[in-house]
CSV table of C-alpha atoms and ligand atoms in Angstrom, one decimal:
chain,number,residue,atom,x,y,z
E,1,UNK,CA,37.3,40.9,2.0
E,2,UNK,CA,35.7,38.9,-0.8
E,3,UNK,CA,36.5,35.3,-1.4
E,4,UNK,CA,40.0,34.1,-2.2
E,5,UNK,CA,40.9,30.5,-3.4
E,6,UNK,CA,44.5,29.8,-3.8
E,7,UNK,CA,46.2,26.5,-5.1
E,8,UNK,CA,43.1,24.5,-4.1
E,9,UNK,CA,43.4,20.8,-4.7
E,10,UNK,CA,41.2,18.0,-3.6
E,11,UNK,CA,41.7,14.2,-3.8
E,12,UNK,CA,39.3,11.4,-3.2
E,13,UNK,CA,41.0,8.2,-2.2
E,14,UNK,CA,44.3,9.4,-3.8
E,15,UNK,CA,42.5,10.4,-7.0
E,16,UNK,CA,42.8,14.1,-7.9
E,17,UNK,CA,39.5,15.8,-8.4
E,18,UNK,CA,40.5,19.4,-8.3
E,19,UNK,CA,44.0,20.6,-9.1
E,20,UNK,CA,45.5,23.9,-8.3
E,21,UNK,CA,42.4,26.1,-8.6
E,22,UNK,CA,43.0,29.8,-8.2
E,23,UNK,CA,40.4,32.6,-8.3
E,24,UNK,CA,39.2,35.5,-6.2
E,25,UNK,CA,35.9,37.4,-6.1
E,26,UNK,CA,34.8,40.6,-4.5
E,27,UNK,CA,31.5,41.7,-3.0
E,28,UNK,CA,29.0,42.2,-5.9
E,29,UNK,CA,30.3,39.3,-7.9
E,30,UNK,CA,28.1,36.5,-9.1
E,31,UNK,CA,30.1,33.6,-10.4
E,32,UNK,CA,28.8,30.9,-12.7
E,33,UNK,CA,30.7,27.6,-12.2
E,34,UNK,CA,30.7,25.6,-15.4
E,35,UNK,CA,32.1,22.2,-16.4
E,36,UNK,CA,31.1,18.8,-17.6
E,37,UNK,CA,29.8,16.0,-15.4
E,38,UNK,CA,32.4,15.0,-12.9
E,39,UNK,CA,34.5,18.1,-13.5
E,40,UNK,CA,34.6,18.9,-9.8
E,41,UNK,CA,32.0,21.7,-9.5
E,42,UNK,CA,30.2,20.3,-6.5
E,43,UNK,CA,33.5,19.4,-4.9
E,44,UNK,CA,34.6,23.1,-5.2
E,45,UNK,CA,31.5,24.2,-3.3
E,46,UNK,CA,31.9,21.5,-0.7
E,47,UNK,CA,35.5,22.6,-0.1
E,48,UNK,CA,34.5,26.3,0.3
E,49,UNK,CA,31.8,25.2,2.9
E,50,UNK,CA,34.5,23.2,4.7
E,51,UNK,CA,32.6,19.9,4.2
E,52,UNK,CA,35.6,18.1,2.8
E,53,UNK,CA,39.4,18.2,3.3
E,54,UNK,CA,41.5,20.1,0.8
E,55,UNK,CA,44.9,21.5,0.4
E,56,UNK,CA,45.5,25.1,-0.5
E,57,UNK,CA,44.0,28.3,0.9
E,58,UNK,CA,40.3,29.3,1.0
E,59,UNK,CA,39.6,32.7,2.6
E,60,UNK,CA,35.9,33.6,3.2
E,61,UNK,CA,36.8,36.4,5.7
E,62,UNK,CA,33.7,37.4,7.7
E,63,UNK,CA,31.2,36.3,5.2
E,64,UNK,CA,28.3,34.3,6.4
E,65,UNK,CA,27.9,31.3,4.1
E,66,UNK,CA,24.6,30.0,2.8
E,67,UNK,CA,24.8,26.7,1.0
E,68,UNK,CA,22.1,25.0,-1.0
E,69,UNK,CA,23.5,21.5,-2.0
E,70,UNK,CA,22.7,19.7,-5.2
E,71,UNK,CA,21.0,16.8,-3.4
E,72,UNK,CA,18.5,18.1,-0.9
E,73,UNK,CA,16.9,15.4,1.1
E,74,UNK,CA,13.3,15.3,0.0
E,75,UNK,CA,12.2,13.3,3.0
E,76,UNK,CA,13.4,14.1,6.4
E,77,UNK,CA,12.8,11.5,9.1
E,78,UNK,CA,11.0,14.0,11.3
E,79,UNK,CA,8.3,16.5,10.4
E,80,UNK,CA,9.7,20.0,9.7
E,81,UNK,CA,7.6,22.9,8.3
E,82,UNK,CA,8.9,25.4,5.8
E,83,UNK,CA,8.7,28.1,8.5
E,84,UNK,CA,10.6,26.0,11.0
E,85,UNK,CA,13.4,25.5,8.5
E,86,UNK,CA,13.6,29.2,7.7
E,87,UNK,CA,13.5,30.2,11.4
E,88,UNK,CA,16.4,27.8,12.0
E,89,UNK,CA,18.4,30.1,9.7
E,90,UNK,CA,18.3,32.8,12.3
E,91,UNK,CA,19.9,30.5,14.9
E,92,UNK,CA,23.5,31.3,13.6
E,93,UNK,CA,24.8,28.1,15.0
E,94,UNK,CA,23.6,28.7,18.6
E,95,UNK,CA,20.6,26.9,20.0
E,96,UNK,CA,17.8,29.1,21.4
E,97,UNK,CA,15.0,28.3,23.9
E,98,UNK,CA,12.6,30.3,21.8
E,99,UNK,CA,12.6,32.5,18.8
E,100,UNK,CA,12.3,36.3,19.3
E,101,UNK,CA,9.8,38.5,17.6
E,102,UNK,CA,12.6,39.9,15.4
E,103,UNK,CA,13.5,36.3,14.3
E,104,UNK,CA,9.9,35.7,13.2
E,105,UNK,CA,9.8,38.9,11.3
E,106,UNK,CA,13.1,38.1,9.5
E,107,UNK,CA,11.7,34.6,8.7
E,108,UNK,CA,8.5,36.2,7.3
E,109,UNK,CA,10.5,38.5,5.1
E,110,UNK,CA,12.6,35.6,3.8
E,111,UNK,CA,9.4,33.6,3.1
E,112,UNK,CA,7.9,36.6,1.2
E,113,UNK,CA,11.0,37.1,-0.8
E,114,UNK,CA,11.0,33.5,-1.9
E,115,UNK,CA,7.2,33.5,-2.5
E,116,UNK,CA,6.7,30.8,0.1
E,117,UNK,CA,4.6,32.7,2.7
E,118,UNK,CA,1.4,30.7,1.8
E,119,UNK,CA,3.3,27.5,2.1
E,120,UNK,CA,4.8,28.3,5.5
E,121,UNK,CA,3.0,25.5,7.3
E,122,UNK,CA,3.7,22.8,4.8
E,123,UNK,CA,6.0,20.0,5.7
E,124,UNK,CA,9.2,19.9,3.6
E,125,UNK,CA,8.4,16.4,2.4
E,126,UNK,CA,5.3,17.8,0.7
E,127,UNK,CA,7.0,20.5,-1.3
E,128,UNK,CA,7.8,20.4,-5.0
E,129,UNK,CA,11.4,20.4,-6.0
E,130,UNK,CA,11.4,24.1,-6.8
E,131,UNK,CA,9.7,25.0,-3.5
E,132,UNK,CA,12.1,22.9,-1.6
E,133,UNK,CA,15.1,24.7,-3.1
E,134,UNK,CA,13.5,28.1,-2.5
E,135,UNK,CA,12.9,27.1,1.2
E,136,UNK,CA,16.6,26.4,1.6
E,137,UNK,CA,17.4,29.7,0.0
E,138,UNK,CA,14.9,31.4,2.3
E,139,UNK,CA,16.8,29.8,5.2
E,140,UNK,CA,20.0,31.4,3.9
E,141,UNK,CA,18.3,34.7,3.5
E,142,UNK,CA,16.9,34.6,7.1
E,143,UNK,CA,20.5,33.8,8.3
E,144,UNK,CA,21.7,37.0,6.5
E,145,UNK,CA,24.1,35.0,4.4
E,146,UNK,CA,26.2,37.1,2.2
E,147,UNK,CA,28.2,34.4,0.5
E,148,UNK,CA,25.7,32.1,-1.3
E,149,UNK,CA,26.7,28.8,-2.8
E,150,UNK,CA,24.1,27.2,-5.1
E,151,UNK,CA,24.7,23.8,-6.6
E,152,UNK,CA,22.6,23.5,-9.8
E,153,UNK,CA,19.6,25.1,-8.1
E,154,UNK,CA,17.4,24.9,-11.2
E,155,UNK,CA,18.1,21.4,-12.3
E,156,UNK,CA,14.8,19.4,-12.7
E,157,UNK,CA,12.7,22.6,-12.5
E,158,UNK,CA,10.1,23.6,-15.0
E,159,UNK,CA,10.4,27.1,-16.7
E,160,UNK,CA,8.1,28.8,-14.3
E,161,UNK,CA,9.9,27.5,-11.2
E,162,UNK,CA,13.2,28.6,-12.8
E,163,UNK,CA,11.8,32.1,-13.3
E,164,UNK,CA,10.7,32.2,-9.7
E,165,UNK,CA,14.1,31.2,-8.6
E,166,UNK,CA,15.8,33.9,-10.7
E,167,UNK,CA,13.6,36.4,-9.1
E,168,UNK,CA,14.6,35.1,-5.7
E,169,UNK,CA,18.3,35.4,-6.6
E,170,UNK,CA,17.7,39.0,-7.7
E,171,UNK,CA,16.2,39.7,-4.3
E,172,UNK,CA,19.1,38.1,-2.6
E,173,UNK,CA,21.7,39.8,-4.6
E,174,UNK,CA,23.2,43.0,-3.2
E,175,UNK,CA,26.4,45.0,-3.5
E,176,UNK,CA,27.8,43.2,-0.4
E,177,UNK,CA,26.9,39.7,-1.5
E,178,UNK,CA,28.9,37.1,-3.4
E,179,UNK,CA,27.1,34.3,-5.2
E,180,UNK,CA,28.6,31.1,-6.7
E,181,UNK,CA,26.3,29.1,-8.7
E,182,UNK,CA,26.9,25.8,-10.5
E,183,UNK,CA,24.9,25.5,-13.7
E,184,UNK,CA,24.7,23.3,-16.8
E,185,UNK,CA,22.1,25.5,-18.5
E,186,UNK,CA,23.6,27.7,-21.3
E,187,UNK,CA,20.5,30.0,-21.0
E,188,UNK,CA,21.3,30.8,-17.4
E,189,UNK,CA,24.8,31.9,-18.4
E,190,UNK,CA,23.2,34.6,-20.5
E,191,UNK,CA,20.9,35.9,-17.9
E,192,UNK,CA,22.7,35.5,-14.6
E,193,UNK,CA,26.1,36.3,-13.2
E,194,UNK,CA,29.1,38.5,-14.2
E,195,UNK,CA,32.0,36.1,-13.8
E,196,UNK,CA,32.7,32.6,-15.1
E,197,UNK,CA,34.8,29.8,-13.7
E,198,UNK,CA,35.0,26.9,-16.1
E,199,UNK,CA,36.7,23.8,-14.6
E,200,UNK,CA,37.7,20.4,-15.7
E,201,UNK,CA,39.6,19.3,-12.6
E,202,UNK,CA,41.8,22.3,-13.4
E,203,UNK,CA,40.6,25.8,-14.1
E,204,UNK,CA,40.1,26.3,-17.9
E,205,UNK,CA,38.8,29.8,-17.7
E,206,UNK,CA,38.3,32.3,-14.9
E,207,UNK,CA,37.3,35.9,-15.6
E,208,UNK,CA,34.5,38.2,-16.9
E,209,UNK,CA,31.5,36.5,-18.4
E,210,UNK,CA,31.6,38.9,-21.3
E,211,UNK,CA,35.1,37.7,-22.2
E,212,UNK,CA,33.9,34.1,-21.9
E,213,UNK,CA,30.9,34.6,-24.1
E,214,UNK,CA,33.1,36.6,-26.6
E,215,UNK,CA,34.8,33.4,-27.7
E,216,UNK,CA,36.8,31.6,-25.2
E,217,UNK,CA,34.1,29.0,-24.6
E,218,UNK,CA,34.3,27.8,-28.2
E,219,UNK,CA,37.9,26.9,-27.8
E,220,UNK,CA,36.9,25.0,-24.6
E,221,UNK,CA,34.2,23.2,-26.5
E,222,UNK,CA,31.4,24.6,-24.5
E,223,UNK,CA,28.3,25.3,-26.6
E,224,UNK,CA,26.8,28.5,-25.4
E,225,UNK,CA,24.2,30.1,-25.8
E,226,UNK,CA,21.3,29.4,-28.0
E,227,UNK,CA,19.1,32.5,-28.7
B,301,ATP,N1,32.6,11.2,-1.8
B,301,ATP,C1,33.3,10.9,-3.0
B,301,ATP,N2,34.2,9.8,-3.0
B,301,ATP,C2,34.8,9.5,-4.1
B,301,ATP,N3,34.8,10.2,-5.3
B,301,ATP,C3,33.9,11.2,-5.3
B,301,ATP,C4,33.1,11.6,-4.2
B,301,ATP,N4,32.4,12.7,-4.5
B,301,ATP,C5,32.7,13.0,-5.8
B,301,ATP,N5,33.6,12.1,-6.3
B,301,ATP,C6,34.2,12.1,-7.6
B,301,ATP,O1,34.8,13.3,-7.8
B,301,ATP,C7,34.6,13.8,-9.2
B,301,ATP,C8,34.0,15.2,-9.1
B,301,ATP,O2,32.7,15.1,-8.6
B,301,ATP,P1,31.7,16.4,-8.5
B,301,ATP,O3,30.5,15.9,-7.8
B,301,ATP,O4,32.5,17.5,-7.8
B,301,ATP,O5,31.5,16.7,-10.0
B,301,ATP,P2,30.5,17.8,-10.7
B,301,ATP,O6,31.3,18.6,-11.6
B,301,ATP,O7,29.7,18.5,-9.7
B,301,ATP,O8,29.6,16.8,-11.5
B,301,ATP,P3,28.0,16.9,-12.0
B,301,ATP,O9,27.9,17.9,-13.0
B,301,ATP,O10,27.7,15.5,-12.5
B,301,ATP,O11,27.2,17.2,-10.7
B,301,ATP,C9,33.7,12.7,-9.9
B,301,ATP,O12,34.6,11.9,-10.6
B,301,ATP,C10,33.1,12.0,-8.7
B,301,ATP,O13,32.8,10.7,-9.1
């Protein structure tokens, strides 16, 4: 089980963007994906979701993937409420004529866990940036995702919205869950996660966060972490 990435390479128009990335995670791991702008972090997540072609091996086993992309469309050309989005997480790829009582209960639990119950009838287009991200995480929760991929989920959020999101992640996180989260925020490296993957097209560091914080990051020129 777990997640295995072997010899992963991605090119865009013949230009290498990721080269020979290797790492593996087990259930209970929370990986922080670090790297400068354009290092290939979003590309890594897109490859794991299967959104882009790649060479190499990615094994996600029986994990159910929840993916919250960096660019979430703020406006959707048709009206969708928060509750409808979260309920759609229970579909598991198959259309349904109607949602069962159990689906609605699962959606309510996901809305509670993400502190969105009161906003359940709001249209997505009327949510704040932090609420919108939490709504997509709620959808992943409702779908019982156990491999969660988050691309800079806190970028552009104020401190209070960040704290709310950290709480949601704590709710989400279980022994049988794997989380990969792209972040640029040195503070988050201190408070979240147990593993680090630092990339710049190639992997510069993969391993325990403690080892990374103990010094390797200085050699890599990554300023971490102000008190
Ligand atoms: N669809 C695409 N077509 C061509 N090039 C792309 C495409 N998507 C990304 N790239 C390029 O691939 C490289 C890696 O992009 P990626 O979005 O993975 O970087 P990133 O590490 O997530 O950056 P950031 O921190 O700025 O979000 C960049 O040079 C980018 O311009």
